[in-house]
PDB file of C-alpha atoms and ligand atoms in Angstrom:
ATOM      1  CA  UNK A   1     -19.175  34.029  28.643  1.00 46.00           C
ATOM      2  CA  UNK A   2     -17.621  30.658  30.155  1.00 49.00           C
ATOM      3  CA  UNK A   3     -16.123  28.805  27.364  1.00 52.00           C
ATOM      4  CA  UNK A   4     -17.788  26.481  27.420  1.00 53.00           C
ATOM      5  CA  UNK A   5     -20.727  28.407  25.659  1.00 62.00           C
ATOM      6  CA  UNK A   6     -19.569  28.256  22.581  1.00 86.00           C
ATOM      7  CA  UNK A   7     -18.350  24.564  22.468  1.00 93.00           C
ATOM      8  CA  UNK A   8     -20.573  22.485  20.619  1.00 95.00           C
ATOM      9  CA  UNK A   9     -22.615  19.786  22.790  1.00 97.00           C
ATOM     10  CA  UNK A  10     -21.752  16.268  21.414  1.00 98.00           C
ATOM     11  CA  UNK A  11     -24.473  13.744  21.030  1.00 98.00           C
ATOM     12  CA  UNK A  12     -23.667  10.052  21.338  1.00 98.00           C
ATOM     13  CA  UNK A  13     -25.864   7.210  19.865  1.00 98.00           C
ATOM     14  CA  UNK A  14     -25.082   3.974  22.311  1.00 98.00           C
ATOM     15  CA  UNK A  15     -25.546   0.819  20.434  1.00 97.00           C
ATOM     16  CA  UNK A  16     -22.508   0.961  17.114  1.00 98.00           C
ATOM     17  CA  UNK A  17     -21.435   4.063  18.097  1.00 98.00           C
ATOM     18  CA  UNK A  18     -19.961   4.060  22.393  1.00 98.00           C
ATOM     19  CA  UNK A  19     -20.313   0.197  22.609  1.00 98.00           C
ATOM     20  CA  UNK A  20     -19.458  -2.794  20.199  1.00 98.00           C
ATOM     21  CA  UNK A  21     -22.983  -3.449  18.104  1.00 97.00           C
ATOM     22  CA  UNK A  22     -20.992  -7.266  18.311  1.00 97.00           C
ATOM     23  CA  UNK A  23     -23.037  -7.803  21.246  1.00 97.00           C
ATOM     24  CA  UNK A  24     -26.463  -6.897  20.045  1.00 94.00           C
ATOM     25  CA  UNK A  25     -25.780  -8.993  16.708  1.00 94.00           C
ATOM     26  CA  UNK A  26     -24.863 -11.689  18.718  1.00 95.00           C
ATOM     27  CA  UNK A  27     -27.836 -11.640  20.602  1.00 94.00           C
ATOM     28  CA  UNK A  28     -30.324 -10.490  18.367  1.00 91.00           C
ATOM     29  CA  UNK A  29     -28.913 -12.899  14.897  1.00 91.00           C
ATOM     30  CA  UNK A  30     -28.004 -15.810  17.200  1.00 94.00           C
ATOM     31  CA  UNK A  31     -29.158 -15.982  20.554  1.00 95.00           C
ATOM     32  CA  UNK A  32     -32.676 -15.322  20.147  1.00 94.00           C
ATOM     33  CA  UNK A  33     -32.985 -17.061  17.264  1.00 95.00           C
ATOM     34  CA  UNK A  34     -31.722 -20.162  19.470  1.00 96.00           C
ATOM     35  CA  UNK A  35     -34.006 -19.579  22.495  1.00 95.00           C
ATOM     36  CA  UNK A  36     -37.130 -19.005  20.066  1.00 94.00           C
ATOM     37  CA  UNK A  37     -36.214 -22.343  19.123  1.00 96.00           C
ATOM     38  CA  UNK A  38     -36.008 -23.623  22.163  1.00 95.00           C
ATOM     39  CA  UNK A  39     -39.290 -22.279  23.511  1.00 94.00           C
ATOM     40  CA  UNK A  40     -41.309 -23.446  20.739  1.00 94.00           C
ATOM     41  CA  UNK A  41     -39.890 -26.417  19.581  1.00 95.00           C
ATOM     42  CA  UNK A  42     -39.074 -25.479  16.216  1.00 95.00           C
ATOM     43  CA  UNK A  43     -35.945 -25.799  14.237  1.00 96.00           C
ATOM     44  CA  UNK A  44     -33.198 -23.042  14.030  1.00 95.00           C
ATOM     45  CA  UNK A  45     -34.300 -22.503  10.369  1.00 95.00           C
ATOM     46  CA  UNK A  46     -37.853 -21.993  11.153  1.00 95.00           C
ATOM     47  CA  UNK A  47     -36.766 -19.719  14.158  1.00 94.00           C
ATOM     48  CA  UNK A  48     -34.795 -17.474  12.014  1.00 93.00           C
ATOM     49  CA  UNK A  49     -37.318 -17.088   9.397  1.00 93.00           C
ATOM     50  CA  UNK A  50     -40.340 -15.966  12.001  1.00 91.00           C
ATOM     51  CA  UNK A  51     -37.487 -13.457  13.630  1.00 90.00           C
ATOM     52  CA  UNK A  52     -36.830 -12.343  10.802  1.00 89.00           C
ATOM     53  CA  UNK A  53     -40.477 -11.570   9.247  1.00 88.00           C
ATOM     54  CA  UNK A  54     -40.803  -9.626  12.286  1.00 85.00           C
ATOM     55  CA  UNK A  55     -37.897  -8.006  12.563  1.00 84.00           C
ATOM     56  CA  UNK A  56     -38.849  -6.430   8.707  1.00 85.00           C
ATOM     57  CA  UNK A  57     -42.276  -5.617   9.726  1.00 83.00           C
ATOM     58  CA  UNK A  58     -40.951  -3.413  13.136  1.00 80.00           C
ATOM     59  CA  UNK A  59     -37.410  -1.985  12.311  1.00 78.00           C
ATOM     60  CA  UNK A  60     -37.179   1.572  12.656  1.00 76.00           C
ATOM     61  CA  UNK A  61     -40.392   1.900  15.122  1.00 81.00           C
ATOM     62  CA  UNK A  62     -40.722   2.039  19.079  1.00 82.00           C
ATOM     63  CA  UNK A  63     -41.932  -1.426  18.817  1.00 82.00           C
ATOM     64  CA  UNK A  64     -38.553  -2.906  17.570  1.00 81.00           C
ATOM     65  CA  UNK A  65     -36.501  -1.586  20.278  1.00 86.00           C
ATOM     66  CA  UNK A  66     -38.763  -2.439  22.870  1.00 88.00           C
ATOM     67  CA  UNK A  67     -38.008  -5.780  25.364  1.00 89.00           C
ATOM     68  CA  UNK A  68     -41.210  -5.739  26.339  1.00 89.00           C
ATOM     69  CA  UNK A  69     -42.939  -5.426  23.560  1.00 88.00           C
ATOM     70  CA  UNK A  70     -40.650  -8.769  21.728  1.00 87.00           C
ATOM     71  CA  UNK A  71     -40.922 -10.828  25.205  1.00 91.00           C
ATOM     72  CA  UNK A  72     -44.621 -10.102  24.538  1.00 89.00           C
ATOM     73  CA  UNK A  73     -44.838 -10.845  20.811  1.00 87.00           C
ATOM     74  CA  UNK A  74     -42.443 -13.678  20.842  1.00 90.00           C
ATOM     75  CA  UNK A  75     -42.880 -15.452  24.196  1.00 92.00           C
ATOM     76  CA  UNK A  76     -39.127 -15.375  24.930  1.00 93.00           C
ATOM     77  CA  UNK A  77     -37.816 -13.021  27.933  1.00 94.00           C
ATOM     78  CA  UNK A  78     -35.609 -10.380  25.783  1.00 93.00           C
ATOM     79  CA  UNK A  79     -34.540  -8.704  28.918  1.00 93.00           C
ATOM     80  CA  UNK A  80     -33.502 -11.623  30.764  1.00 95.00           C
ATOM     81  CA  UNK A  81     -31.824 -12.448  27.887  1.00 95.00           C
ATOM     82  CA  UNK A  82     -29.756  -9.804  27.204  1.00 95.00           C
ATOM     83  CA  UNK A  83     -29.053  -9.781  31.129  1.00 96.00           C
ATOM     84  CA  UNK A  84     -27.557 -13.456  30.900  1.00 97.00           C
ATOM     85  CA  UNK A  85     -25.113 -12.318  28.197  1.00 97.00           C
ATOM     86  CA  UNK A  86     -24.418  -9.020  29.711  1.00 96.00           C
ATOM     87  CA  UNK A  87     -20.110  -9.840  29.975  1.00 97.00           C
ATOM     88  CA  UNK A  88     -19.952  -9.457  26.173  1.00 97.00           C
ATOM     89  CA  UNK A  89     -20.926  -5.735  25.992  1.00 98.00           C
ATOM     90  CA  UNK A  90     -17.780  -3.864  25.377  1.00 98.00           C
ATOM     91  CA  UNK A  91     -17.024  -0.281  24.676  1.00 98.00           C
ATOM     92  CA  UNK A  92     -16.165   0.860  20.939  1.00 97.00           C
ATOM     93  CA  UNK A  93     -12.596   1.746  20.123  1.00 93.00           C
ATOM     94  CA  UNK A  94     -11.323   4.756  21.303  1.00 96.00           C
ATOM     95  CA  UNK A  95     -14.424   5.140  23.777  1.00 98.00           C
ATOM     96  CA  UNK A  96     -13.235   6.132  26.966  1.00 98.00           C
ATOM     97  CA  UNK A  97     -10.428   7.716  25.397  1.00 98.00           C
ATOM     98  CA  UNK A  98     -12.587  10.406  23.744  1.00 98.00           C
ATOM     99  CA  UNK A  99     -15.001  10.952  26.664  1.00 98.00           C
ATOM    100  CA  UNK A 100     -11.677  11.669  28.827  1.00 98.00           C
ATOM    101  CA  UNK A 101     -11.026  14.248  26.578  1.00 98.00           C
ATOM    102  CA  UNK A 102     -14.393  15.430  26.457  1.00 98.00           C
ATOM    103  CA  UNK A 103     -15.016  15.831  30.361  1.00 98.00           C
ATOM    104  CA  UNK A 104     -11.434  17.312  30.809  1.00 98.00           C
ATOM    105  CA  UNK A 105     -12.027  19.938  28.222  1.00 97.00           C
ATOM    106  CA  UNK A 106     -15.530  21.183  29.480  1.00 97.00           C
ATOM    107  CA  UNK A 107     -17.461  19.595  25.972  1.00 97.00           C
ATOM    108  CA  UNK A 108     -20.960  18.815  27.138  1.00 97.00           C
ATOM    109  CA  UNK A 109     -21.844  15.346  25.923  1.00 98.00           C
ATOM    110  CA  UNK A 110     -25.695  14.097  25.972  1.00 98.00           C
ATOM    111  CA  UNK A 111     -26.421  10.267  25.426  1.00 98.00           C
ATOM    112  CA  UNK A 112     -29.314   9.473  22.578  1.00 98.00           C
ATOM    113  CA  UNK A 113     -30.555   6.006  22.371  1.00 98.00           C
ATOM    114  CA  UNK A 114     -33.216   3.731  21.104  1.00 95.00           C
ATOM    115  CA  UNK A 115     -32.307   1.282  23.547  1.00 95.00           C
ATOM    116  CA  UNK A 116     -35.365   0.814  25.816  1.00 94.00           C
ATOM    117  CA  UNK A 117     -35.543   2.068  29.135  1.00 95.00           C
ATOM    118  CA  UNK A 118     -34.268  -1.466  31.062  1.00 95.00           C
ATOM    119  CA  UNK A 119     -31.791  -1.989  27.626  1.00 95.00           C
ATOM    120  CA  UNK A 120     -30.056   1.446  28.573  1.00 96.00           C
ATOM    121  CA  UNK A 121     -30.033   0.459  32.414  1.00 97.00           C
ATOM    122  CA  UNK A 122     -28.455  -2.775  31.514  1.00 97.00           C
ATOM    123  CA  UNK A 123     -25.926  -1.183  29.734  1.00 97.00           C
ATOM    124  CA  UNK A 124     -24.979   1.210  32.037  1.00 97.00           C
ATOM    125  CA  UNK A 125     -25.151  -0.981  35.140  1.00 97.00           C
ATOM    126  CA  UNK A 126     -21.862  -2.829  32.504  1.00 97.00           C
ATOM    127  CA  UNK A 127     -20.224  -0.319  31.352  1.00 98.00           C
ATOM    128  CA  UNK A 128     -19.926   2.883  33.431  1.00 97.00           C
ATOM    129  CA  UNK A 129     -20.804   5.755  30.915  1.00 98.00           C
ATOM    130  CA  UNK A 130     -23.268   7.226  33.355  1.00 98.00           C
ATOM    131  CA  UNK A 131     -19.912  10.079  34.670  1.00 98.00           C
ATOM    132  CA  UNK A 132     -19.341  11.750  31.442  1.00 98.00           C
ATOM    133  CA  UNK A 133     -23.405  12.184  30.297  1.00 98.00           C
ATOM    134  CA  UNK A 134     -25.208  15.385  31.577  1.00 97.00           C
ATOM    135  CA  UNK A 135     -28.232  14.340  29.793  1.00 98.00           C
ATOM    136  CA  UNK A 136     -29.078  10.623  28.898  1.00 98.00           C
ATOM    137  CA  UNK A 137     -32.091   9.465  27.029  1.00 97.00           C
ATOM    138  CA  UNK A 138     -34.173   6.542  25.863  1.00 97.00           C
ATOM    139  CA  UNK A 139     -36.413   7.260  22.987  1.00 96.00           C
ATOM    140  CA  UNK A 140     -38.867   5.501  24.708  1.00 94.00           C
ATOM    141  CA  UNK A 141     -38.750   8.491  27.056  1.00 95.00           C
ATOM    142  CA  UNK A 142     -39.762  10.694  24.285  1.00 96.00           C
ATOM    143  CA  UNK A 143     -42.238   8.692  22.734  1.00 95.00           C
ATOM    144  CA  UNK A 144     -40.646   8.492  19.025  1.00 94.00           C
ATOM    145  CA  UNK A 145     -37.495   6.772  18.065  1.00 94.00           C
ATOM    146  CA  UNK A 146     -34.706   9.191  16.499  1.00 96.00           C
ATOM    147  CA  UNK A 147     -35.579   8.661  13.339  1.00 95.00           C
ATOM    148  CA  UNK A 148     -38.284  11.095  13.212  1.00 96.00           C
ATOM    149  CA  UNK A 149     -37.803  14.358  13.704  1.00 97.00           C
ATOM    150  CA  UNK A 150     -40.550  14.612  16.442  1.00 97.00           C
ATOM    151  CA  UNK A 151     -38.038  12.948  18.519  1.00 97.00           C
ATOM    152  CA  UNK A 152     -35.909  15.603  18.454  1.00 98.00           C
ATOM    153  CA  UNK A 153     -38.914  18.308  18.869  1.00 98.00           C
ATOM    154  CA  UNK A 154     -39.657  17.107  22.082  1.00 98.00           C
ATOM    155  CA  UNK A 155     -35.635  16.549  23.308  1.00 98.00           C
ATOM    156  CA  UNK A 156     -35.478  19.985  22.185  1.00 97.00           C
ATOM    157  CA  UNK A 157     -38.348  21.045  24.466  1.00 98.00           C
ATOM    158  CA  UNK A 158     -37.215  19.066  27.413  1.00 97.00           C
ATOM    159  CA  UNK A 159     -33.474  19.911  27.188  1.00 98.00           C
ATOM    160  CA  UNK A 160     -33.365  23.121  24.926  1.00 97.00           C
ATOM    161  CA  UNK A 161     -30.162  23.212  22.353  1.00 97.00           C
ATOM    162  CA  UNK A 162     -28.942  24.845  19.401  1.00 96.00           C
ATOM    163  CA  UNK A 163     -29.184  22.391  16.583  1.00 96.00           C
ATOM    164  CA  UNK A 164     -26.538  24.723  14.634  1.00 95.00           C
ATOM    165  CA  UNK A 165     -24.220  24.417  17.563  1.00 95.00           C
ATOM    166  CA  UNK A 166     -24.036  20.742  18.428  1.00 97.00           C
ATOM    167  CA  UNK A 167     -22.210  17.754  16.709  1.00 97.00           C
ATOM    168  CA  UNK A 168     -24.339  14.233  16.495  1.00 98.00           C
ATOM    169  CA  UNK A 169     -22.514  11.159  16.269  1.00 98.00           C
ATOM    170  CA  UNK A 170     -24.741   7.855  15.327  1.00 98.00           C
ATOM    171  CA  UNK A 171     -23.886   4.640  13.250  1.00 97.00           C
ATOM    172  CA  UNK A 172     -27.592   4.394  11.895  1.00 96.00           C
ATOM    173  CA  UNK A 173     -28.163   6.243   8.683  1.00 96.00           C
ATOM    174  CA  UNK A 174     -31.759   7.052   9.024  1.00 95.00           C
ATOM    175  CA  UNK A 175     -31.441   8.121  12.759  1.00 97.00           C
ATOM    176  CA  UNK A 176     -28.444  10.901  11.039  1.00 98.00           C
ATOM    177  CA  UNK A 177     -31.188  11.636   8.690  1.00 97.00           C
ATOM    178  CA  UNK A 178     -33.999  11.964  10.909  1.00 97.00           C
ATOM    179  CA  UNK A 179     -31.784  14.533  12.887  1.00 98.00           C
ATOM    180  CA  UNK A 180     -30.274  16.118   9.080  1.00 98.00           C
ATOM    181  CA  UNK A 181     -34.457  16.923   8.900  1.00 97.00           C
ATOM    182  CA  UNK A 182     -34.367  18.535  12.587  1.00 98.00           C
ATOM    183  CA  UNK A 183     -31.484  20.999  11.556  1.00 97.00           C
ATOM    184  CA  UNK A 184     -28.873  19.499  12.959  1.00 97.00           C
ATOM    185  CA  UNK A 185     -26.100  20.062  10.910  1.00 92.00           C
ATOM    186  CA  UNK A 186     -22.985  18.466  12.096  1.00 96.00           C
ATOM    187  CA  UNK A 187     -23.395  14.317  11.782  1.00 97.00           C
ATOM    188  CA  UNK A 188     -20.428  11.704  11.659  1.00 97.00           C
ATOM    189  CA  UNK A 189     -21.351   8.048  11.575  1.00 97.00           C
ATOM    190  CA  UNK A 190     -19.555   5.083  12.276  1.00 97.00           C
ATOM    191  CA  UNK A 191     -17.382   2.879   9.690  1.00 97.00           C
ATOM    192  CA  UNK A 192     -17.410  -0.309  11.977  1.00 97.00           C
ATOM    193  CA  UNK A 193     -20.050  -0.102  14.229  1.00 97.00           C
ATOM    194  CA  UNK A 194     -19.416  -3.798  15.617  1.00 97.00           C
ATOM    195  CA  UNK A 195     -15.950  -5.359  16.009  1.00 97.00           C
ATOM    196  CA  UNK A 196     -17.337  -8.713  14.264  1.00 96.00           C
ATOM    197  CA  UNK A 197     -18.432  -7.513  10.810  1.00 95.00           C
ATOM    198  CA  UNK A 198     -16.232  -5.530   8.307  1.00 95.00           C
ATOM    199  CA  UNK A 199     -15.710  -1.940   8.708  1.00 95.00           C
ATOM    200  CA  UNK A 200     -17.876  -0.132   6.232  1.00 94.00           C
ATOM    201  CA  UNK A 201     -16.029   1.982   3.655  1.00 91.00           C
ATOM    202  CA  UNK A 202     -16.156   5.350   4.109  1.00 85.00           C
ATOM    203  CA  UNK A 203     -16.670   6.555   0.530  1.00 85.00           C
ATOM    204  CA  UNK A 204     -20.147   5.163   0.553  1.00 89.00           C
ATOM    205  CA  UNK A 205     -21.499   6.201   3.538  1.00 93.00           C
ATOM    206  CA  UNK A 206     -23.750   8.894   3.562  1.00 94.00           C
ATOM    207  CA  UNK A 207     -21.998  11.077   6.183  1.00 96.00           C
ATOM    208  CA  UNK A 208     -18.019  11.684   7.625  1.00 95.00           C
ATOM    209  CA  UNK A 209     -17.006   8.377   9.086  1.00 96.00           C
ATOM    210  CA  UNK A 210     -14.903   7.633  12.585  1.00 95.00           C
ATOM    211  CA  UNK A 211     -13.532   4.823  13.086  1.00 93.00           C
ATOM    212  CA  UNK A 212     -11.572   5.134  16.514  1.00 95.00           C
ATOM    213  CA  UNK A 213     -13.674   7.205  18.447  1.00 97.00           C
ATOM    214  CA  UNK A 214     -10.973   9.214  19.068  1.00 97.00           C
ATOM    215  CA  UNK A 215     -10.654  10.558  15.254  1.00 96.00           C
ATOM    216  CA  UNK A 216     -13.268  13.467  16.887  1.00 97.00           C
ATOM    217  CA  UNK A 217     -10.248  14.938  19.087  1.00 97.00           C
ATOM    218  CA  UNK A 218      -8.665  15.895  16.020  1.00 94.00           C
ATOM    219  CA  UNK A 219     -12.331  17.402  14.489  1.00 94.00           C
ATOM    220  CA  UNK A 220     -13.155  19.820  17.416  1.00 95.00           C
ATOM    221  CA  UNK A 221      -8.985  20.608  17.308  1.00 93.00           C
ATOM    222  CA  UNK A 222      -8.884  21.803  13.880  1.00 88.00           C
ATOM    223  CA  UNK A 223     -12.837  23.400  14.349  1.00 80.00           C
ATOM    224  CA  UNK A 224     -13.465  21.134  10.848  1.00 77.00           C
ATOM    225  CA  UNK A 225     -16.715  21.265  11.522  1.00 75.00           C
ATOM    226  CA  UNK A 226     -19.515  24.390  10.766  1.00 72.00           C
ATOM    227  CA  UNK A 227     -20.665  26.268  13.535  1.00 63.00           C
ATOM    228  CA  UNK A 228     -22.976  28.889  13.494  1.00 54.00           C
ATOM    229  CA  UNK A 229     -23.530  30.434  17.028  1.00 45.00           C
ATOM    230  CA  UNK A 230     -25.947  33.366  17.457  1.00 44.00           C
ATOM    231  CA  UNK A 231     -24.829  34.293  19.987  1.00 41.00           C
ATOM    232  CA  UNK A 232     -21.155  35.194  18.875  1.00 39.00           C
ATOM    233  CA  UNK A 233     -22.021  35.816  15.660  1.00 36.00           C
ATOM    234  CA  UNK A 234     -24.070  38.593  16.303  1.00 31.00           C
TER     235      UNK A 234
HETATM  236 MG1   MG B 301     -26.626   2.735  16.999  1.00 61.46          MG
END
């Protein structure tokens, strides 16, 4: 048995966990805000209200993460949007670092995301996380967002795993919780999952924190996290 085998896979959210979540604040709180305004004439204030109203109705669902779906709802190209602001998407600390490591030490590393389809291509076309992925998915792929454990049914189905053997890394606490339900045992999150707001304190979040990415080298070093592989163990 290749060694391989018996490392854990790593799962990566995108969004607050491999890139800055600066750049989706920035263009979800203030950009779109500003060309809602625009488009319909209305005031910043009123603009930031309607946003967000809808943004509390659809959080957590398909819906929210959807550019088609908002350009549709809201009359303002999302997509084109996020394509005209594209230079501030930036890796997370520690990023590349850690998928170096990853990639040079055999760890197979799969990329989760609720980013749309054309929201993951955008962000791949910018930063080039495409060589280190053997498996990347949109939700909208699977049909349910990864906070419900269906999600992870059908990823399962499509690329098998073992939940007990794989390590999930995601700055969203019901996404970790959605996964917690799956079986999925091992789940970090992120203290600051965008370089513009305050790092989060790790006492109160729910699950182990990383802040530099590269805090996970140390993790799978030191085997501080459970694994319970049936096929060694038996
Ligand atoms: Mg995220």
């Amino acid at each position: 048995m290749s060694n391989s085998d018996t490392k854990p896979i790593i799962m990566f959210d995108m969004d607050g966990t491999l890139l800055d979540l600066a750049f989706d604040d920035l263009l979800w709180n203030h950009k779109l805000p500003e060309r809602y305004a625009q488009t319909h004439g209305c005031t910043l204030e009123q603009s930031q209200a309607e946003l967000y109203s809808f943004y509390q109705q659809y959080k957590h669902t398909l819906c929210w993460y959807s550019s088609s779906y908002w350009t549709e709802k809201i009359g303002v190209d999302v997509l084109q949007l996020q394509y005209d602001y594209k230079d501030k998407i930036r890796p997370r600390l520690g990023c590349f670092e850690l998928l170096d490591y990853l990639k040079q030490n055999g760890y197979r590393c799969w990329l989760l995301t609720n980013a749309d389809q054309v929201g993951l291509k955008l962000k791949l076309e910018t930063i080039n996380l495409t060589p280190y992925f053997e498996v990347m998915i949109s939700s909208q792929e699977i049909g349910h967002a990864k906070e419900f454990v269906e999600f992870w049914q059908i990823l399962q189905q499509k690329h098998p795993f073992d939940p007990k053997n794989t390590i999930f890394i995601d700055d969203t606490a019901p996404v970790l919780q959605g996964a917690e339900k799956f079986g999925i045992e091992n789940l970090l999150t992120i203290t600051q999952p965008s370089s513009e707001s305050p790092a989060r304190h790790a006492l109160e979040l729910e699950y182990p924190a990383l802040n530099n990415l590269t805090e996970l080298i140390s993790i799978l070093e030191n085997k501080t996290f459970k694994v319970s592989n049936v096929k060694t163990t038996a």
